[in-house]
């Protein structure tokens, strides 16, 4: 038993189909059996949509090596991160050349 990261498609209907989700899974010789959760409470679904959007921005920032887009990704997190801190984190990532 473990977890699998997989494109959502319709496994969690409250989340976008193209979002990568982490689901509980069982691995056997026959393959992978995913365990989909039941309906998400609306506040949980809203939180996960925001995190997913932030992760998509962060991926784009890494692809383009764009510190401005990385700062936007950090600001998109559903956390109280001050604007200056977001830019400082983006600058630190730039110094490390997006590992």
Short mmCIF file of N, CA and C in Angstrom, two decimals:
data_model
loop_
_atom_site.label_atom_id
_atom_site.label_comp_id
_atom_site.label_asym_id
_atom_site.label_seq_id
_atom_site.Cartn_x
_atom_site.Cartn_y
_atom_site.Cartn_z
N UNK A 1 0.83 -1.18 0.00
CA UNK A 1 0.00 0.00 0.00
C UNK A 1 0.87 1.24 0.00
N UNK A 2 0.36 2.28 -0.60
CA UNK A 2 1.11 3.52 -0.68
C UNK A 2 0.25 4.59 -1.30
N UNK A 3 0.89 5.47 -2.05
CA UNK A 3 0.17 6.55 -2.73
C UNK A 3 0.63 6.63 -4.18
N UNK A 4 -0.24 7.18 -5.01
CA UNK A 4 0.08 7.39 -6.43
C UNK A 4 -0.28 8.82 -6.80
N UNK A 5 0.60 9.48 -7.53
CA UNK A 5 0.32 10.80 -8.07
C UNK A 5 -0.15 10.61 -9.50
N UNK A 6 -1.34 11.10 -9.78
CA UNK A 6 -1.98 10.82 -11.07
C UNK A 6 -2.86 11.99 -11.47
N UNK A 7 -3.03 12.15 -12.78
CA UNK A 7 -3.94 13.18 -13.29
C UNK A 7 -5.34 12.88 -12.75
N UNK A 8 -5.99 13.90 -12.23
CA UNK A 8 -7.28 13.72 -11.57
C UNK A 8 -8.35 13.13 -12.47
N UNK A 9 -8.47 13.64 -13.68
CA UNK A 9 -9.57 13.28 -14.58
C UNK A 9 -10.88 13.48 -13.82
N UNK A 10 -11.60 12.44 -13.44
CA UNK A 10 -12.85 12.65 -12.69
C UNK A 10 -12.82 11.93 -11.34
N UNK A 11 -11.64 11.62 -10.86
CA UNK A 11 -11.52 10.86 -9.61
C UNK A 11 -11.99 11.66 -8.40
N UNK A 12 -11.72 12.96 -8.41
CA UNK A 12 -12.20 13.86 -7.36
C UNK A 12 -12.97 14.96 -8.10
N UNK A 13 -14.28 14.81 -8.22
CA UNK A 13 -15.07 15.70 -9.08
C UNK A 13 -14.99 17.18 -8.70
N UNK A 14 -14.67 17.48 -7.46
CA UNK A 14 -14.62 18.88 -7.03
C UNK A 14 -13.36 19.60 -7.50
N UNK A 15 -12.40 18.86 -8.06
CA UNK A 15 -11.13 19.45 -8.49
C UNK A 15 -11.00 19.39 -10.01
N UNK A 16 -10.19 20.30 -10.59
CA UNK A 16 -10.01 20.30 -12.04
C UNK A 16 -9.48 18.96 -12.56
N UNK A 17 -9.91 18.58 -13.74
CA UNK A 17 -9.53 17.30 -14.34
C UNK A 17 -8.03 17.21 -14.60
N UNK A 18 -7.38 18.34 -14.93
CA UNK A 18 -5.96 18.30 -15.28
C UNK A 18 -5.03 18.41 -14.07
N UNK A 19 -5.58 18.57 -12.89
CA UNK A 19 -4.78 18.66 -11.67
C UNK A 19 -4.19 17.30 -11.32
N UNK A 20 -2.93 17.27 -10.92
CA UNK A 20 -2.33 16.02 -10.45
C UNK A 20 -2.68 15.88 -8.97
N UNK A 21 -3.26 14.73 -8.63
CA UNK A 21 -3.69 14.48 -7.25
C UNK A 21 -2.92 13.28 -6.70
N UNK A 22 -2.80 13.24 -5.40
CA UNK A 22 -2.15 12.12 -4.73
C UNK A 22 -3.23 11.30 -4.05
N UNK A 23 -3.34 10.03 -4.46
CA UNK A 23 -4.38 9.15 -3.93
C UNK A 23 -3.75 7.94 -3.26
N UNK A 24 -4.45 7.43 -2.27
CA UNK A 24 -4.04 6.16 -1.68
C UNK A 24 -4.14 5.10 -2.77
N UNK A 25 -3.23 4.14 -2.72
CA UNK A 25 -3.21 3.11 -3.77
C UNK A 25 -2.68 1.80 -3.21
N UNK A 26 -3.14 0.72 -3.84
CA UNK A 26 -2.62 -0.61 -3.56
C UNK A 26 -1.93 -1.10 -4.83
N UNK A 27 -0.73 -1.61 -4.68
CA UNK A 27 0.07 -2.08 -5.80
C UNK A 27 0.17 -3.60 -5.74
N UNK A 28 -0.26 -4.24 -6.82
CA UNK A 28 -0.19 -5.71 -6.89
C UNK A 28 0.40 -6.10 -8.24
N UNK A 29 0.58 -7.39 -8.45
CA UNK A 29 1.07 -7.89 -9.74
C UNK A 29 0.10 -7.55 -10.86
N UNK A 30 -1.17 -7.39 -10.53
CA UNK A 30 -2.18 -7.05 -11.54
C UNK A 30 -2.19 -5.57 -11.89
N UNK A 31 -1.57 -4.75 -11.06
CA UNK A 31 -1.54 -3.32 -11.35
C UNK A 31 -1.80 -2.48 -10.11
N UNK A 32 -2.23 -1.26 -10.35
CA UNK A 32 -2.47 -0.29 -9.28
C UNK A 32 -3.97 -0.14 -9.09
N UNK A 33 -4.41 -0.19 -7.83
CA UNK A 33 -5.81 0.08 -7.51
C UNK A 33 -5.84 1.36 -6.70
N UNK A 34 -6.45 2.39 -7.28
CA UNK A 34 -6.54 3.69 -6.61
C UNK A 34 -7.71 3.70 -5.65
N UNK A 35 -7.53 4.40 -4.54
CA UNK A 35 -8.61 4.58 -3.57
C UNK A 35 -9.00 6.05 -3.60
N UNK A 36 -10.15 6.33 -4.21
CA UNK A 36 -10.62 7.71 -4.34
C UNK A 36 -11.39 8.10 -3.09
N UNK A 37 -11.19 9.33 -2.62
CA UNK A 37 -11.93 9.77 -1.44
C UNK A 37 -13.38 10.02 -1.80
N UNK A 38 -14.19 10.12 -0.79
CA UNK A 38 -15.58 10.50 -1.02
C UNK A 38 -15.65 11.99 -1.30
N UNK A 39 -16.85 12.55 -1.30
CA UNK A 39 -17.00 13.98 -1.58
C UNK A 39 -16.17 14.84 -0.61
N UNK A 40 -15.55 15.86 -1.17
CA UNK A 40 -14.76 16.77 -0.35
C UNK A 40 -15.65 17.86 0.23
N UNK A 41 -15.43 18.25 1.46
CA UNK A 41 -16.15 19.41 1.99
C UNK A 41 -15.79 20.64 1.15
N UNK A 42 -16.73 21.52 0.88
CA UNK A 42 -16.44 22.69 0.03
C UNK A 42 -15.20 23.49 0.44
N UNK A 43 -14.96 23.75 1.73
CA UNK A 43 -13.74 24.51 2.07
C UNK A 43 -12.45 23.75 1.72
N UNK A 44 -12.46 22.43 1.84
CA UNK A 44 -11.29 21.62 1.49
C UNK A 44 -11.07 21.66 -0.02
N UNK A 45 -12.14 21.52 -0.79
CA UNK A 45 -12.03 21.58 -2.25
C UNK A 45 -11.50 22.93 -2.69
N UNK A 46 -11.99 24.01 -2.08
CA UNK A 46 -11.53 25.35 -2.45
C UNK A 46 -10.04 25.51 -2.14
N UNK A 47 -9.62 25.04 -0.98
CA UNK A 47 -8.21 25.10 -0.59
C UNK A 47 -7.34 24.34 -1.58
N UNK A 48 -7.75 23.12 -1.93
CA UNK A 48 -6.96 22.29 -2.85
C UNK A 48 -6.90 22.89 -4.25
N UNK A 49 -7.98 23.54 -4.70
CA UNK A 49 -7.95 24.21 -6.01
C UNK A 49 -6.91 25.33 -6.01
N UNK A 50 -6.85 26.10 -4.91
CA UNK A 50 -5.87 27.18 -4.82
C UNK A 50 -4.44 26.64 -4.80
N UNK A 51 -4.22 25.57 -4.04
CA UNK A 51 -2.88 24.97 -3.99
C UNK A 51 -2.50 24.43 -5.37
N UNK A 52 -3.45 23.79 -6.05
CA UNK A 52 -3.19 23.27 -7.39
C UNK A 52 -2.82 24.37 -8.37
N UNK A 53 -3.52 25.50 -8.28
CA UNK A 53 -3.21 26.65 -9.15
C UNK A 53 -1.79 27.16 -8.85
N UNK A 54 -1.46 27.25 -7.57
CA UNK A 54 -0.13 27.71 -7.19
C UNK A 54 0.95 26.76 -7.71
N UNK A 55 0.70 25.45 -7.62
CA UNK A 55 1.68 24.47 -8.11
C UNK A 55 1.86 24.57 -9.62
N UNK A 56 0.78 24.83 -10.34
CA UNK A 56 0.90 24.99 -11.80
C UNK A 56 1.75 26.22 -12.13
N UNK A 57 1.55 27.31 -11.38
CA UNK A 57 2.37 28.50 -11.59
C UNK A 57 3.83 28.22 -11.26
N UNK A 58 4.08 27.49 -10.18
CA UNK A 58 5.46 27.17 -9.79
C UNK A 58 6.13 26.31 -10.85
N UNK A 59 5.40 25.37 -11.42
CA UNK A 59 5.96 24.54 -12.50
C UNK A 59 6.33 25.42 -13.69
N UNK A 60 5.42 26.33 -14.07
CA UNK A 60 5.71 27.24 -15.17
C UNK A 60 6.92 28.12 -14.88
N UNK A 61 7.05 28.56 -13.63
CA UNK A 61 8.19 29.38 -13.24
C UNK A 61 9.50 28.61 -13.37
N UNK A 62 9.47 27.35 -12.98
CA UNK A 62 10.68 26.53 -13.10
C UNK A 62 11.03 26.28 -14.56
N UNK A 63 10.02 26.01 -15.36
CA UNK A 63 10.26 25.77 -16.80
C UNK A 63 10.89 26.98 -17.46
N UNK A 64 10.37 28.17 -17.12
CA UNK A 64 10.83 29.41 -17.76
C UNK A 64 11.96 30.09 -17.00
N UNK A 65 12.27 29.56 -15.80
CA UNK A 65 13.22 30.21 -14.89
C UNK A 65 12.83 31.66 -14.69
N UNK A 66 11.57 31.87 -14.32
CA UNK A 66 10.97 33.20 -14.21
C UNK A 66 10.69 33.51 -12.74
N UNK A 67 11.55 34.32 -12.09
CA UNK A 67 11.34 34.62 -10.67
C UNK A 67 10.04 35.39 -10.42
N UNK A 68 9.60 36.20 -11.38
CA UNK A 68 8.33 36.91 -11.21
C UNK A 68 7.16 35.95 -11.14
N UNK A 69 7.18 34.93 -11.98
CA UNK A 69 6.12 33.92 -11.97
C UNK A 69 6.20 33.08 -10.69
N UNK A 70 7.42 32.84 -10.21
CA UNK A 70 7.56 32.11 -8.95
C UNK A 70 6.98 32.92 -7.80
N UNK A 71 7.25 34.22 -7.78
CA UNK A 71 6.67 35.07 -6.74
C UNK A 71 5.14 35.03 -6.81
N UNK A 72 4.60 35.03 -8.03
CA UNK A 72 3.15 34.92 -8.20
C UNK A 72 2.63 33.59 -7.66
N UNK A 73 3.38 32.52 -7.91
CA UNK A 73 2.98 31.20 -7.40
C UNK A 73 2.97 31.19 -5.87
N UNK A 74 3.96 31.81 -5.27
CA UNK A 74 4.02 31.87 -3.80
C UNK A 74 2.85 32.69 -3.27
N UNK A 75 2.57 33.82 -3.91
CA UNK A 75 1.44 34.65 -3.47
C UNK A 75 0.11 33.95 -3.67
N UNK A 76 0.03 33.02 -4.63
CA UNK A 76 -1.23 32.31 -4.90
C UNK A 76 -1.53 31.24 -3.85
N UNK A 77 -0.54 30.89 -3.04
CA UNK A 77 -0.80 29.91 -1.99
C UNK A 77 -1.84 30.47 -1.02
N UNK A 78 -2.72 29.62 -0.52
CA UNK A 78 -3.74 30.10 0.42
C UNK A 78 -3.16 30.24 1.83
N UNK A 79 -2.09 31.02 1.92
CA UNK A 79 -1.39 31.26 3.18
C UNK A 79 -1.09 32.76 3.28
N UNK A 80 -1.00 33.27 4.50
CA UNK A 80 -0.72 34.70 4.66
C UNK A 80 0.77 35.02 4.47
N UNK A 81 1.21 35.05 3.22
CA UNK A 81 2.61 35.33 2.92
C UNK A 81 2.72 36.78 2.44
N UNK A 82 3.46 37.63 3.15
CA UNK A 82 3.60 39.03 2.72
C UNK A 82 4.27 39.13 1.34
N UNK A 83 3.91 40.16 0.62
CA UNK A 83 4.44 40.40 -0.73
C UNK A 83 5.97 40.39 -0.73
N UNK A 84 6.58 41.08 0.22
CA UNK A 84 8.05 41.15 0.26
C UNK A 84 8.66 39.77 0.47
N UNK A 85 8.02 38.95 1.28
CA UNK A 85 8.54 37.60 1.53
C UNK A 85 8.45 36.75 0.27
N UNK A 86 7.38 36.91 -0.50
CA UNK A 86 7.24 36.15 -1.75
C UNK A 86 8.38 36.50 -2.71
N UNK A 87 8.68 37.78 -2.83
CA UNK A 87 9.77 38.18 -3.73
C UNK A 87 11.13 37.71 -3.20
N UNK A 88 11.31 37.72 -1.86
CA UNK A 88 12.57 37.25 -1.29
C UNK A 88 12.75 35.75 -1.56
N UNK A 89 11.68 34.97 -1.40
CA UNK A 89 11.76 33.54 -1.70
C UNK A 89 12.07 33.30 -3.17
N UNK A 90 11.45 34.08 -4.05
CA UNK A 90 11.72 33.94 -5.49
C UNK A 90 13.18 34.28 -5.80
N UNK A 91 13.72 35.30 -5.13
CA UNK A 91 15.12 35.68 -5.35
C UNK A 91 16.06 34.58 -4.86
N UNK A 92 15.73 33.96 -3.73
CA UNK A 92 16.55 32.85 -3.23
C UNK A 92 16.56 31.69 -4.22
N UNK A 93 15.40 31.39 -4.78
CA UNK A 93 15.32 30.31 -5.77
C UNK A 93 16.16 30.66 -6.99
N UNK A 94 16.12 31.90 -7.40
CA UNK A 94 16.89 32.34 -8.57
C UNK A 94 18.39 32.17 -8.30
N UNK A 95 18.81 32.52 -7.08
CA UNK A 95 20.23 32.38 -6.73
C UNK A 95 20.66 30.92 -6.81
N UNK A 96 19.75 30.02 -6.50
CA UNK A 96 20.07 28.59 -6.54
C UNK A 96 19.77 28.00 -7.91
N UNK A 97 19.38 28.84 -8.86
CA UNK A 97 19.16 28.46 -10.26
C UNK A 97 18.11 27.38 -10.42
N UNK A 98 17.02 27.49 -9.70
CA UNK A 98 15.90 26.57 -9.84
C UNK A 98 16.38 25.12 -9.88
N UNK A 99 16.79 24.57 -8.73
CA UNK A 99 17.36 23.21 -8.73
C UNK A 99 16.46 22.17 -9.37
#
